[in-house]
XYZ file of C-alpha atoms in Angstrom:
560
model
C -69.009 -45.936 29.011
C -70.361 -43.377 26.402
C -71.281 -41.010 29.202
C -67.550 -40.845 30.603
C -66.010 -40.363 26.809
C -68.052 -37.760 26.827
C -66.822 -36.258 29.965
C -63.408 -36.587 28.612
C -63.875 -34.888 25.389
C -65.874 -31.519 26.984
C -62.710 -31.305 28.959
C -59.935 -31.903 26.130
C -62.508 -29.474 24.446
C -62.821 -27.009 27.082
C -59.495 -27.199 28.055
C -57.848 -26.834 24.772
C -60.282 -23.630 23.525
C -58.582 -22.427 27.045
C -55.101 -23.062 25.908
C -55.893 -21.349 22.460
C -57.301 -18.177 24.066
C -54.744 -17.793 26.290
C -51.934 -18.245 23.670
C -53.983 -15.635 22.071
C -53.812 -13.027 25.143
C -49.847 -13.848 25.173
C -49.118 -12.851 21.921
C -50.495 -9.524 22.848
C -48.005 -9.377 25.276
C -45.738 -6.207 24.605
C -42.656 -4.560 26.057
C -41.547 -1.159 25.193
C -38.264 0.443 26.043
C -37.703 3.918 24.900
C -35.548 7.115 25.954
C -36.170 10.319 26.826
C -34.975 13.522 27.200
C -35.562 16.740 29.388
C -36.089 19.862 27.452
C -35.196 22.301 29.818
C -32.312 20.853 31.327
C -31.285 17.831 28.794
C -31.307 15.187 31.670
C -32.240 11.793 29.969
C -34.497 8.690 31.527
C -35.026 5.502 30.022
C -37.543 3.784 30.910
C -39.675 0.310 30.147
C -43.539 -0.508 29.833
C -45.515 -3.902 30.112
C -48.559 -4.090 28.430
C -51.162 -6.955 27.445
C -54.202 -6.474 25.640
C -53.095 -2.850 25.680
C -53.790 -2.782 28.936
C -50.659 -1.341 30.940
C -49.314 -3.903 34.262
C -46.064 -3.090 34.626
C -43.715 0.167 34.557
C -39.759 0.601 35.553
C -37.668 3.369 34.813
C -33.855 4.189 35.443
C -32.724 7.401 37.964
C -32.411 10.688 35.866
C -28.901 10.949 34.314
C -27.250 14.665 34.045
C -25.888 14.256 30.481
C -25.057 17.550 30.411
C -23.286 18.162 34.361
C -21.086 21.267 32.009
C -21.131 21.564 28.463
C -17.401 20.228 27.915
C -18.343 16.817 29.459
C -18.930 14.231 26.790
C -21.901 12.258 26.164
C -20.305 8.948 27.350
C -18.519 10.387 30.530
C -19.633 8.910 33.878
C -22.449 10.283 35.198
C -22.088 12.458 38.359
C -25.996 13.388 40.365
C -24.553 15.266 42.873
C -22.922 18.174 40.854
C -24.775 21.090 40.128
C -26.478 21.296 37.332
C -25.714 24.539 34.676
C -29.393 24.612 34.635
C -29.553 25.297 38.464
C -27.015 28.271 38.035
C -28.882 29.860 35.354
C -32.329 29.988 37.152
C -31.412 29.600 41.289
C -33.057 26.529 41.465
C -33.676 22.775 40.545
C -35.461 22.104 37.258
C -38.938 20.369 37.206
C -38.084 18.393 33.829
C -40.483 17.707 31.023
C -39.450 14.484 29.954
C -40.303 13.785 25.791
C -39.713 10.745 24.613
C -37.059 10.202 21.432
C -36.487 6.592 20.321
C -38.425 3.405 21.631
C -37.719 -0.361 20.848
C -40.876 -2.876 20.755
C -40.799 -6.545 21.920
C -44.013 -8.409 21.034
C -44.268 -12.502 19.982
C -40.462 -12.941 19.058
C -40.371 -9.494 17.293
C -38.313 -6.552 17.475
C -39.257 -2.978 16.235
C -37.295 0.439 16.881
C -38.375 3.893 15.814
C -38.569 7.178 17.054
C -41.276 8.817 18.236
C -42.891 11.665 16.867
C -41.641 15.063 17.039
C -38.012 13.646 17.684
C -36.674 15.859 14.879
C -38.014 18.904 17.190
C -36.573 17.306 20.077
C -32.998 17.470 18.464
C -33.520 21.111 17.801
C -34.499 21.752 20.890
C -31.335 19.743 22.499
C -29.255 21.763 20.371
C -30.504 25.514 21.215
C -30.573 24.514 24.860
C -27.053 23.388 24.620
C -25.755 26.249 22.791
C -27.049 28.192 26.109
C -25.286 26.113 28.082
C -21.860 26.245 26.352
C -21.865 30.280 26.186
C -23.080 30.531 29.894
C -19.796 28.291 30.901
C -17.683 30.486 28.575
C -19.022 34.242 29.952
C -21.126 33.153 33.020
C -23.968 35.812 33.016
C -27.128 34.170 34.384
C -29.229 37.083 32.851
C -27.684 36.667 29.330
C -28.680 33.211 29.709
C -31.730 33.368 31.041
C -33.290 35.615 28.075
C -31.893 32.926 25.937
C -34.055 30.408 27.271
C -36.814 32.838 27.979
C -35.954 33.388 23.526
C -36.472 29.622 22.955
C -39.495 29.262 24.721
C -41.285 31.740 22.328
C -40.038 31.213 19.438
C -39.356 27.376 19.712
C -41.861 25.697 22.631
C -42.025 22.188 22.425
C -45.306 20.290 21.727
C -46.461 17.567 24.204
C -46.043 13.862 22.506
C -49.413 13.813 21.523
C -49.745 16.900 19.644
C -46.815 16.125 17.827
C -47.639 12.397 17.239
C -51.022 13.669 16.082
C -49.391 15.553 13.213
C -48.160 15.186 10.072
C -44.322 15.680 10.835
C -43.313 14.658 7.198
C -44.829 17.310 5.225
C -44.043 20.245 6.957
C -45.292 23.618 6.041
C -42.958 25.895 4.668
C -43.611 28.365 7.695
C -42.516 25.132 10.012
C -39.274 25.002 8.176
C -38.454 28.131 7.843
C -38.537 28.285 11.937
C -36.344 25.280 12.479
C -34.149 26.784 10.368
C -33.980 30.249 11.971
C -33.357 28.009 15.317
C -30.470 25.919 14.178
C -29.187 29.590 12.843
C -29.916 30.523 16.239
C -27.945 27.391 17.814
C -24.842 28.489 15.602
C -24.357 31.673 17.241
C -24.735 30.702 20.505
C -22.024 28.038 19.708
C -20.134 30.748 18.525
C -20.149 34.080 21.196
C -16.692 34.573 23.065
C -17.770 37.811 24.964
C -20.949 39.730 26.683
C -20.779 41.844 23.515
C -21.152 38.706 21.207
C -23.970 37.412 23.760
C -26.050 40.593 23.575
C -25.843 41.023 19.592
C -27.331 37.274 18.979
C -29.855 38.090 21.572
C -30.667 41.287 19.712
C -30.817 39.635 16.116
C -33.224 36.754 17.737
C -35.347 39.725 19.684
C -36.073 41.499 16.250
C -37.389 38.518 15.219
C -33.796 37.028 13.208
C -34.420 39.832 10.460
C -31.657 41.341 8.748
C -27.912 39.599 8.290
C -26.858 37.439 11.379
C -24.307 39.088 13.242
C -20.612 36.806 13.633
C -21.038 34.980 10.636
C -20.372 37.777 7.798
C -16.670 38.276 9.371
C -14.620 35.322 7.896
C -11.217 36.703 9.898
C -13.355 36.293 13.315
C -14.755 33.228 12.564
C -11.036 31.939 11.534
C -9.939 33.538 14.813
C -12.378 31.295 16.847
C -10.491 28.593 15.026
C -7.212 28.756 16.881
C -9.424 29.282 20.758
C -8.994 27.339 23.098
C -12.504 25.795 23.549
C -12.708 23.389 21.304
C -16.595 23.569 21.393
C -15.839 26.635 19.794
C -13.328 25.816 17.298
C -15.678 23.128 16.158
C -18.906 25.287 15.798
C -16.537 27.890 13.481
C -15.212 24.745 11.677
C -18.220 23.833 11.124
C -20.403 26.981 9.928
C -17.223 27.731 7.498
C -16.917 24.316 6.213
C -20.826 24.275 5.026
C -20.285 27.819 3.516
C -19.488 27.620 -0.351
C -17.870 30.809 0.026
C -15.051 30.259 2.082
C -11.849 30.216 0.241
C -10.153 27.338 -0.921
C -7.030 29.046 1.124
C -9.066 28.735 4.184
C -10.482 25.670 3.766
C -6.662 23.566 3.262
C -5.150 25.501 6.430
C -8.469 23.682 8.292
C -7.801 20.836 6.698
C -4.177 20.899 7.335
C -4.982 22.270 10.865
C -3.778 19.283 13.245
C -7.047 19.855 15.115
C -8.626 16.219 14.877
C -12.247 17.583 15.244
C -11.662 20.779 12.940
C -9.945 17.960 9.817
C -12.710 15.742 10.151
C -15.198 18.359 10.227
C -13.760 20.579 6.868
C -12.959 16.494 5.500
C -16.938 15.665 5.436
C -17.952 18.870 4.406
C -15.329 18.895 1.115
C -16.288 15.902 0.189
C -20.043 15.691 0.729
C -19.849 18.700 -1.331
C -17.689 17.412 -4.278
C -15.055 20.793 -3.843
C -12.206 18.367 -6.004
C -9.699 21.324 -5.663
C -9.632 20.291 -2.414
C -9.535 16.841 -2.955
C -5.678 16.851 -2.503
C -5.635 18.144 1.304
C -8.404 16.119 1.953
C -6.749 13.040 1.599
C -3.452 13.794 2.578
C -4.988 14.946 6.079
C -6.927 12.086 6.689
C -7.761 8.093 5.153
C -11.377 7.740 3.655
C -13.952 5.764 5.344
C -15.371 2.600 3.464
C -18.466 4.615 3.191
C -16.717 7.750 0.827
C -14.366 4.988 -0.771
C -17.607 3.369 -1.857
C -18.989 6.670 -2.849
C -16.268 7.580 -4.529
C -17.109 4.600 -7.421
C -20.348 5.926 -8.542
C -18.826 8.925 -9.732
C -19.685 10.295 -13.554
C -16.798 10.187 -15.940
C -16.433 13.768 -16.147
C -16.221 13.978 -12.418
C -13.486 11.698 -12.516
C -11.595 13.100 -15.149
C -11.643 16.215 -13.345
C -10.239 14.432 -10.346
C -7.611 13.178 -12.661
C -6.651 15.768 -14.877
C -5.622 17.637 -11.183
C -2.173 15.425 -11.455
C -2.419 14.923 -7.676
C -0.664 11.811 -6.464
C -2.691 11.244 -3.411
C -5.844 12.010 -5.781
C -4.817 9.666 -8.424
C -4.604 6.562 -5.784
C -8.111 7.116 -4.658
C -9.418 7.613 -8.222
C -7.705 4.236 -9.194
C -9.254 2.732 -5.979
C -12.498 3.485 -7.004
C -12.527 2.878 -10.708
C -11.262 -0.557 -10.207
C -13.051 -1.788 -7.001
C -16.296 -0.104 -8.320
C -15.507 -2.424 -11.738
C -15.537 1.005 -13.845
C -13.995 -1.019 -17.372
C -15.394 1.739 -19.229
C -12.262 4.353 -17.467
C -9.863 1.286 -18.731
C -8.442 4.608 -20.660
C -8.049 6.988 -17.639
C -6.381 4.390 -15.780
C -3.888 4.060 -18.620
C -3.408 7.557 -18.432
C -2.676 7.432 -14.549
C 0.200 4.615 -15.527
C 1.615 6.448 -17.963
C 1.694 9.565 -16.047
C 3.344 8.053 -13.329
C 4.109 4.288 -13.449
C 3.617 2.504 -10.239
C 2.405 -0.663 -7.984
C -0.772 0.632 -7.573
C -1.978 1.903 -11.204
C -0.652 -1.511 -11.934
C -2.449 -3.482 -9.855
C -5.559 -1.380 -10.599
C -5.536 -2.011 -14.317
C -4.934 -5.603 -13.711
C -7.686 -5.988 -11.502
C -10.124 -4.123 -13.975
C -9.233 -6.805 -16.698
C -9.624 -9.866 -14.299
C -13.181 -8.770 -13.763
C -15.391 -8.593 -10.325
C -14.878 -11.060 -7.761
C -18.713 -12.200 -7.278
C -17.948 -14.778 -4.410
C -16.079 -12.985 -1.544
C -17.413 -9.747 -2.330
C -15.684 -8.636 1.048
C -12.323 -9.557 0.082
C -11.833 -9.071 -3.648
C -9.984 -12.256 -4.559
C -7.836 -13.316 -7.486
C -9.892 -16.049 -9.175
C -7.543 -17.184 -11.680
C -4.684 -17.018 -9.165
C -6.919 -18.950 -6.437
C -7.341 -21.385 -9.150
C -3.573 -21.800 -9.979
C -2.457 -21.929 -6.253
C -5.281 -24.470 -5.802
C -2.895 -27.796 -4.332
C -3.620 -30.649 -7.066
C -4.107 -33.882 -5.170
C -1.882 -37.111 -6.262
C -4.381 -39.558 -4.962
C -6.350 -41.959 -6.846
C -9.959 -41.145 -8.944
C -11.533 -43.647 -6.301
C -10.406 -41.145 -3.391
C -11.267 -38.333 -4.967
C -14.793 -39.583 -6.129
C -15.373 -40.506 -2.232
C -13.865 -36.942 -1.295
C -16.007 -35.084 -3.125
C -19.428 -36.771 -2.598
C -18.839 -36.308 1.291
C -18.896 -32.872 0.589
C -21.527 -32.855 -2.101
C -23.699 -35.099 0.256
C -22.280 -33.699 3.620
C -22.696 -36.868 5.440
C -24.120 -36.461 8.990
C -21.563 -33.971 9.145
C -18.437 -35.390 8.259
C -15.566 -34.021 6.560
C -13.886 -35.315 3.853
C -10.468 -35.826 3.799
C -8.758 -33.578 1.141
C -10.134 -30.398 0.406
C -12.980 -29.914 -1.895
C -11.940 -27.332 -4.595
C -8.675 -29.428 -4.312
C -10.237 -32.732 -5.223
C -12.382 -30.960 -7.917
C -8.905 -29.734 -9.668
C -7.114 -33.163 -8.940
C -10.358 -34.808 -10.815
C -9.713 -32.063 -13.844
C -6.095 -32.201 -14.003
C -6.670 -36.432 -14.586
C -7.628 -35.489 -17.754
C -9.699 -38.748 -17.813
C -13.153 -37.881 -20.017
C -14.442 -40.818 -18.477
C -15.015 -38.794 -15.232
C -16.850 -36.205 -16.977
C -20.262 -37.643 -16.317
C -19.407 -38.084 -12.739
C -18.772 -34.698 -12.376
C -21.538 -33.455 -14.338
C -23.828 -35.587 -11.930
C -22.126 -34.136 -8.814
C -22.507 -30.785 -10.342
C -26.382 -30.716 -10.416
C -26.712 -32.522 -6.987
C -24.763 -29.892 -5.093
C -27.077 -27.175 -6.578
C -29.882 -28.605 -5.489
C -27.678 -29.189 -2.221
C -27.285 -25.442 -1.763
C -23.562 -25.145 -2.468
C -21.907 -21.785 -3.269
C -21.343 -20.813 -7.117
C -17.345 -20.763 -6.084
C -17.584 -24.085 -5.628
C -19.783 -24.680 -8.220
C -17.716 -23.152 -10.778
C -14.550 -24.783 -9.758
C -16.782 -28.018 -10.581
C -17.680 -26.775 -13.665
C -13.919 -25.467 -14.878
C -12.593 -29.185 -13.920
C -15.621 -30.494 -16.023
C -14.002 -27.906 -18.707
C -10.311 -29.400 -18.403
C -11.825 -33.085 -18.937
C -14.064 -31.938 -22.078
C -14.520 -28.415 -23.146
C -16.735 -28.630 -25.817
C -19.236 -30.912 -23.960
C -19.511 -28.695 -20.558
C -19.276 -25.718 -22.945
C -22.800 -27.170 -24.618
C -23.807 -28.415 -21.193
C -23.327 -24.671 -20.037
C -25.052 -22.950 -22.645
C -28.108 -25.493 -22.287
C -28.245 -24.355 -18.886
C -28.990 -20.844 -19.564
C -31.876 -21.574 -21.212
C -33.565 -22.113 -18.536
C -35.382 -20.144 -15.496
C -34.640 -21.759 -12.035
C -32.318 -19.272 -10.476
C -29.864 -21.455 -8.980
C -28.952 -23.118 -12.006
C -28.391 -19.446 -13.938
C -26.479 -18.316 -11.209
C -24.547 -21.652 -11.070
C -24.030 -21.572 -14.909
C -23.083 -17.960 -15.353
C -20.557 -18.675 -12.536
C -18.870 -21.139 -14.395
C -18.933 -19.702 -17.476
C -16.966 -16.782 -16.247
C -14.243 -19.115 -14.297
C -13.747 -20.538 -17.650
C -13.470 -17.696 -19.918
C -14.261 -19.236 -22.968
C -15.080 -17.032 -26.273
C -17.909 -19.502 -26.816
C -20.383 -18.573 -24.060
C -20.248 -14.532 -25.728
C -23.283 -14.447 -28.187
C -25.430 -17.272 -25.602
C -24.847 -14.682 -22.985
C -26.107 -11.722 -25.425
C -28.836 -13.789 -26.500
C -30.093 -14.072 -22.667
C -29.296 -10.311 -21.703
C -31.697 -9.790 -24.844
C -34.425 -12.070 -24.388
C -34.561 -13.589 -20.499
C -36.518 -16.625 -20.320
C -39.742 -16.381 -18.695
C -41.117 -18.085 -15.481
C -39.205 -21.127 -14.233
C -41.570 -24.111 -13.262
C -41.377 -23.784 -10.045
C -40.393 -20.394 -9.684
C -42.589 -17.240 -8.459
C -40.250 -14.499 -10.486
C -38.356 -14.527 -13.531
C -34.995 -13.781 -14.111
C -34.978 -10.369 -14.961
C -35.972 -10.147 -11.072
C -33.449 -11.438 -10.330
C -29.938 -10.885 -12.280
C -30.602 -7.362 -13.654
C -30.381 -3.950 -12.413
C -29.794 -4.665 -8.367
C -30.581 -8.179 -8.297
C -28.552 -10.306 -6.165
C -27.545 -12.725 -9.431
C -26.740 -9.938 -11.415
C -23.257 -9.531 -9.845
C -22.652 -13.169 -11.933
C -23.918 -12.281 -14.417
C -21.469 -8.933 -15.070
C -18.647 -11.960 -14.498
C -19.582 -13.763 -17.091
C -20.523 -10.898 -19.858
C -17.029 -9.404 -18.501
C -14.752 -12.719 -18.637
C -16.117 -14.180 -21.779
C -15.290 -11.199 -23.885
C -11.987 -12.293 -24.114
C -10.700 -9.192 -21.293
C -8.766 -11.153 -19.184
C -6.698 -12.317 -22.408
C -5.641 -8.556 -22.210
C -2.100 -7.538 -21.466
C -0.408 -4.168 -19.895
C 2.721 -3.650 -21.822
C 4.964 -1.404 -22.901
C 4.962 -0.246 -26.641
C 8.063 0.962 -28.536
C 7.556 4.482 -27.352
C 8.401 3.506 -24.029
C 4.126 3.928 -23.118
C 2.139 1.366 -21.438
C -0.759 0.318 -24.127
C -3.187 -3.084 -23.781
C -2.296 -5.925 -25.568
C -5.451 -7.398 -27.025
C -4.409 -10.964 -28.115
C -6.705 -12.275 -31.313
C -7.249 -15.917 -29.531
C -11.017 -16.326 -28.939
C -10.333 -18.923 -25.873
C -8.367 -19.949 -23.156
């Protein structure tokens, strides 16, 4: 008997080191997928390698695409193999290709990683000169012209082989390495821009003598604003884009662009205003096109003085963006220019943007900027009985296998406030801490806490301010929550004393709360609600004065 247990474990043994070392092998198993592009011709191939162990097993890769059949086609047209390519015209015959690769994407054990290979910024310098060839030899269609180019970017710009350039250091470039690529994307520019032979034979001339000396068709503002109105519009944008970048084109220049009706020329001049702060410009800017979340968001970290430049311009279209920003980006401290923007010229949206600077951040729907208070007030109140609600909300609190309660949660919570019955308070005090430690949202949390408020605000105002004494994140963030809801004077100098001195460690915690609701942290977003709210702001009242201005209204009540 002992000798067949025996048997049995060597196998189970045997069998299960077999299991482990190929589980092992597996999660070695890799697949990469990456693009490339020719850099003669700019044909791309994508392509995808199997590997395990490192050891290569399986390679696929798609037919060669002619991204760039003419110059005009864009990058997402169809593509079309059988016409000829503008690299065939140039040189009377078929191009080799020397594929690089540019971006990759790694599958191994579950995991994704994408990158880019090294030497890709070289790559897109190279794309870029080659297509500047391409778009002048479909404008003036002189092989030899175009040929020298090419012949041009060879010497002055070859491109490495993948494993030279992985093999370097492409971060810290030398300054000599610079300096090229930025003769090359010079060089790029006037290709983009030549309408003639004449044109064609000067760049060649200024990149022969080794780009010395001024670049020729870039010193002539009236021919560059001439390419603006021809009619390739690879052209037009290439002049749009060099006189955009250029501090010293005139403001005069810079609003007929803007104002233009060329889509690509207005979004061009649009980025390159704004990216470069030129506020006198401001105005066109934004009555040619709408700002992007990305500049509206940009637009809120602006210094004062930036802003009350922007202000001071008396620009109506200028004024609604500053108020934008100064309210969304929770700027209290321009309270005072905003003012000025009402007074200056009274309307919906000054209105609405002082109003929403005194109701404070919205820290739960970040996305949608809601009206607390007014969410609060529009809440239904439920004429049901305590029993119902109790049973309502502990569904929710619990989440039974899934089930839904009947009524609405944040309704029940205000139904069991609006009882008034202190009796209830425990209850909801109880209900309270279990969904924290239930992983419910602070909105719903501090709807708890402002119905715990309406039963008996001194004892969930003492409740509160215990609760900030403490370290366990979800409990701050739950507390400072509610404390803003509420709005109460009382939580003012607790709330100082924690900014001051944070507690330390929480029991079970591995970082404090400074980690955690300062600077960037993702708590500190309730804790600005609170500090904001409980300073008595949103007591604060636009009205008009007996001069006819609009003035806040500071109220001397300390509560709600």
């Amino acid at each position: 008997m002992n000798y067949w247990w025996k048997i049995i474990l060597r196998i189970l043994m045997w069998g299960g080191l077999a299991v482990i070392m190929g589980l092992a092998v597996m999660s070695t198993k890799q697949t990469l997928s990456y693009s490339s592009v020719c850099s003669r011709c700019l044909a791309t191939k994508s392509g995808v390698e199997r590997s395990i162990l490192g050891i290569p097993y399986g390679k696929s890769h798609q037919l060669i695409r002619y991204l760039y059949n003419t110059a005009e086609e864009p990058r997402l047209a169809k593509f079309s193999k059988g016409r000829l390519m503008i690299y065939e015209e140039i040189n009377g015959r078929a191009c080799g290709h020397d594929f690089v690769k540019t971006g990759f994407c790694r599958y191994r054990a579950g995991s994704v990683g994408c990158g880019q290979f090294g030497g890709s910024a070289k790559v897109w310098i190279r794309k870029e000169l080659i297509l500047g060839v391409f778009r002048a030899f479909e404008k003036i269609r002189d092989d030899k012209l175009a040929a020298v180019s090419c012949q041009l970017i060879e010497r002055e710009f070859p491109l490495e082989t993948p494993q030279a350039a992985n093999g370097r250091n492409l971060i810290n470039k030398s300054e000599e390495q610079t300096e090229r690529d930025r003769r090359m994307l010079l060089f790029a520019d006037l290709l983009g821009l030549v309408r003639d032979r004449q044109d064609w034979v000067a760049v060649l001339d200024y990149g022969k003598n080794g780009f010395q000396g001024d670049p020729p068709l870039l010193n002539d503002p009236a021919a560059l604003s001439e390419r603006l109105r021809s009619d390739n519009p690879n052209l037009r944008r290439k002049a749009a884009s060099i006189l955009a970048r250029d501090p010293s084109t005139s403001g005069e220049l810079i609003g007929e662009m803007l104002g233009s009706g060329d889509e690509e020329v207005v979004k061009i001049t649009g980025e390159s205003v704004f990216l470069n702060k030129r506020f006198g410009l401001f105005g066109a800017l934004l009555r040619s096109q709408t700002l992007d979340e990305y500049r509206r968001k940009s637009m809120r970290a602006y210094t004062r003085e930036e802003f009350e430049i922007l202000i001071s311009m008396n620009d109506p279209s200028v004024d609604t963006a500053c108020l934008d920003a100064i309210s969304k980006g929770d700027r209290f401290e321009l309270l005072g220019k905003a003012l000025e923007v009402a007074n200056r010229d009274p309307s919906d949206v000054a209105f609405k943007a002082i109003h929403r600077l005194l109701r404070g951040p919205d820290p739960f729907f970040e996305n949608e900027d809601r009206d607390l208070d007014k969410m609060w007030a529009e809440t239904e109140t439920l004429h049901v009985s305590t029993a119902a609600l109790r049973e309502s909300m502990m569904m929710d609190i619990e989440g039974n296998r899934g089930e839904r309660s009947k009524y609405d949660f944040v309704s029940a919570i205000k139904s069991m406030g609006a009882t008034r019955d202190v009796s209830q308070w425990s209850f909801l005090r109880d209900g309270y801490l279990k969904a924290i430690n239930g992983g419910i949202g602070e909105w719903w949390l501090a709807s708890m806490a402002k119905a715990m408020h309406e039963l008996d605000g001194p004892a969930t105002e003492a409740f509160l301010i215990e609760e900030i004494k403490g370290g366990e994140f979800r409990r701050l963030s739950a507390a400072f929550s509610a404390m803003g809801l509420i709005s109460s004077r009382v939580f003012e100098e607790p709330l100082k004393a924690f900014v001051a001195n944070p507690p330390g460690l929480p029991p079970k915690g591995s970082n404090p709360p400074k980690y955690y609701f300062f600077g960037d942290g993702y708590g500190s977003r309730f804790l600005k609600y609170a500090l904001h709210r409980c300073h008595g702001v949103p007591l604060w009242r636009l009205v008009k004065n007996t001069e006819g201005k609009f003035v806040i209204e500071k109220p001397r009540a300390t509560s709600w």
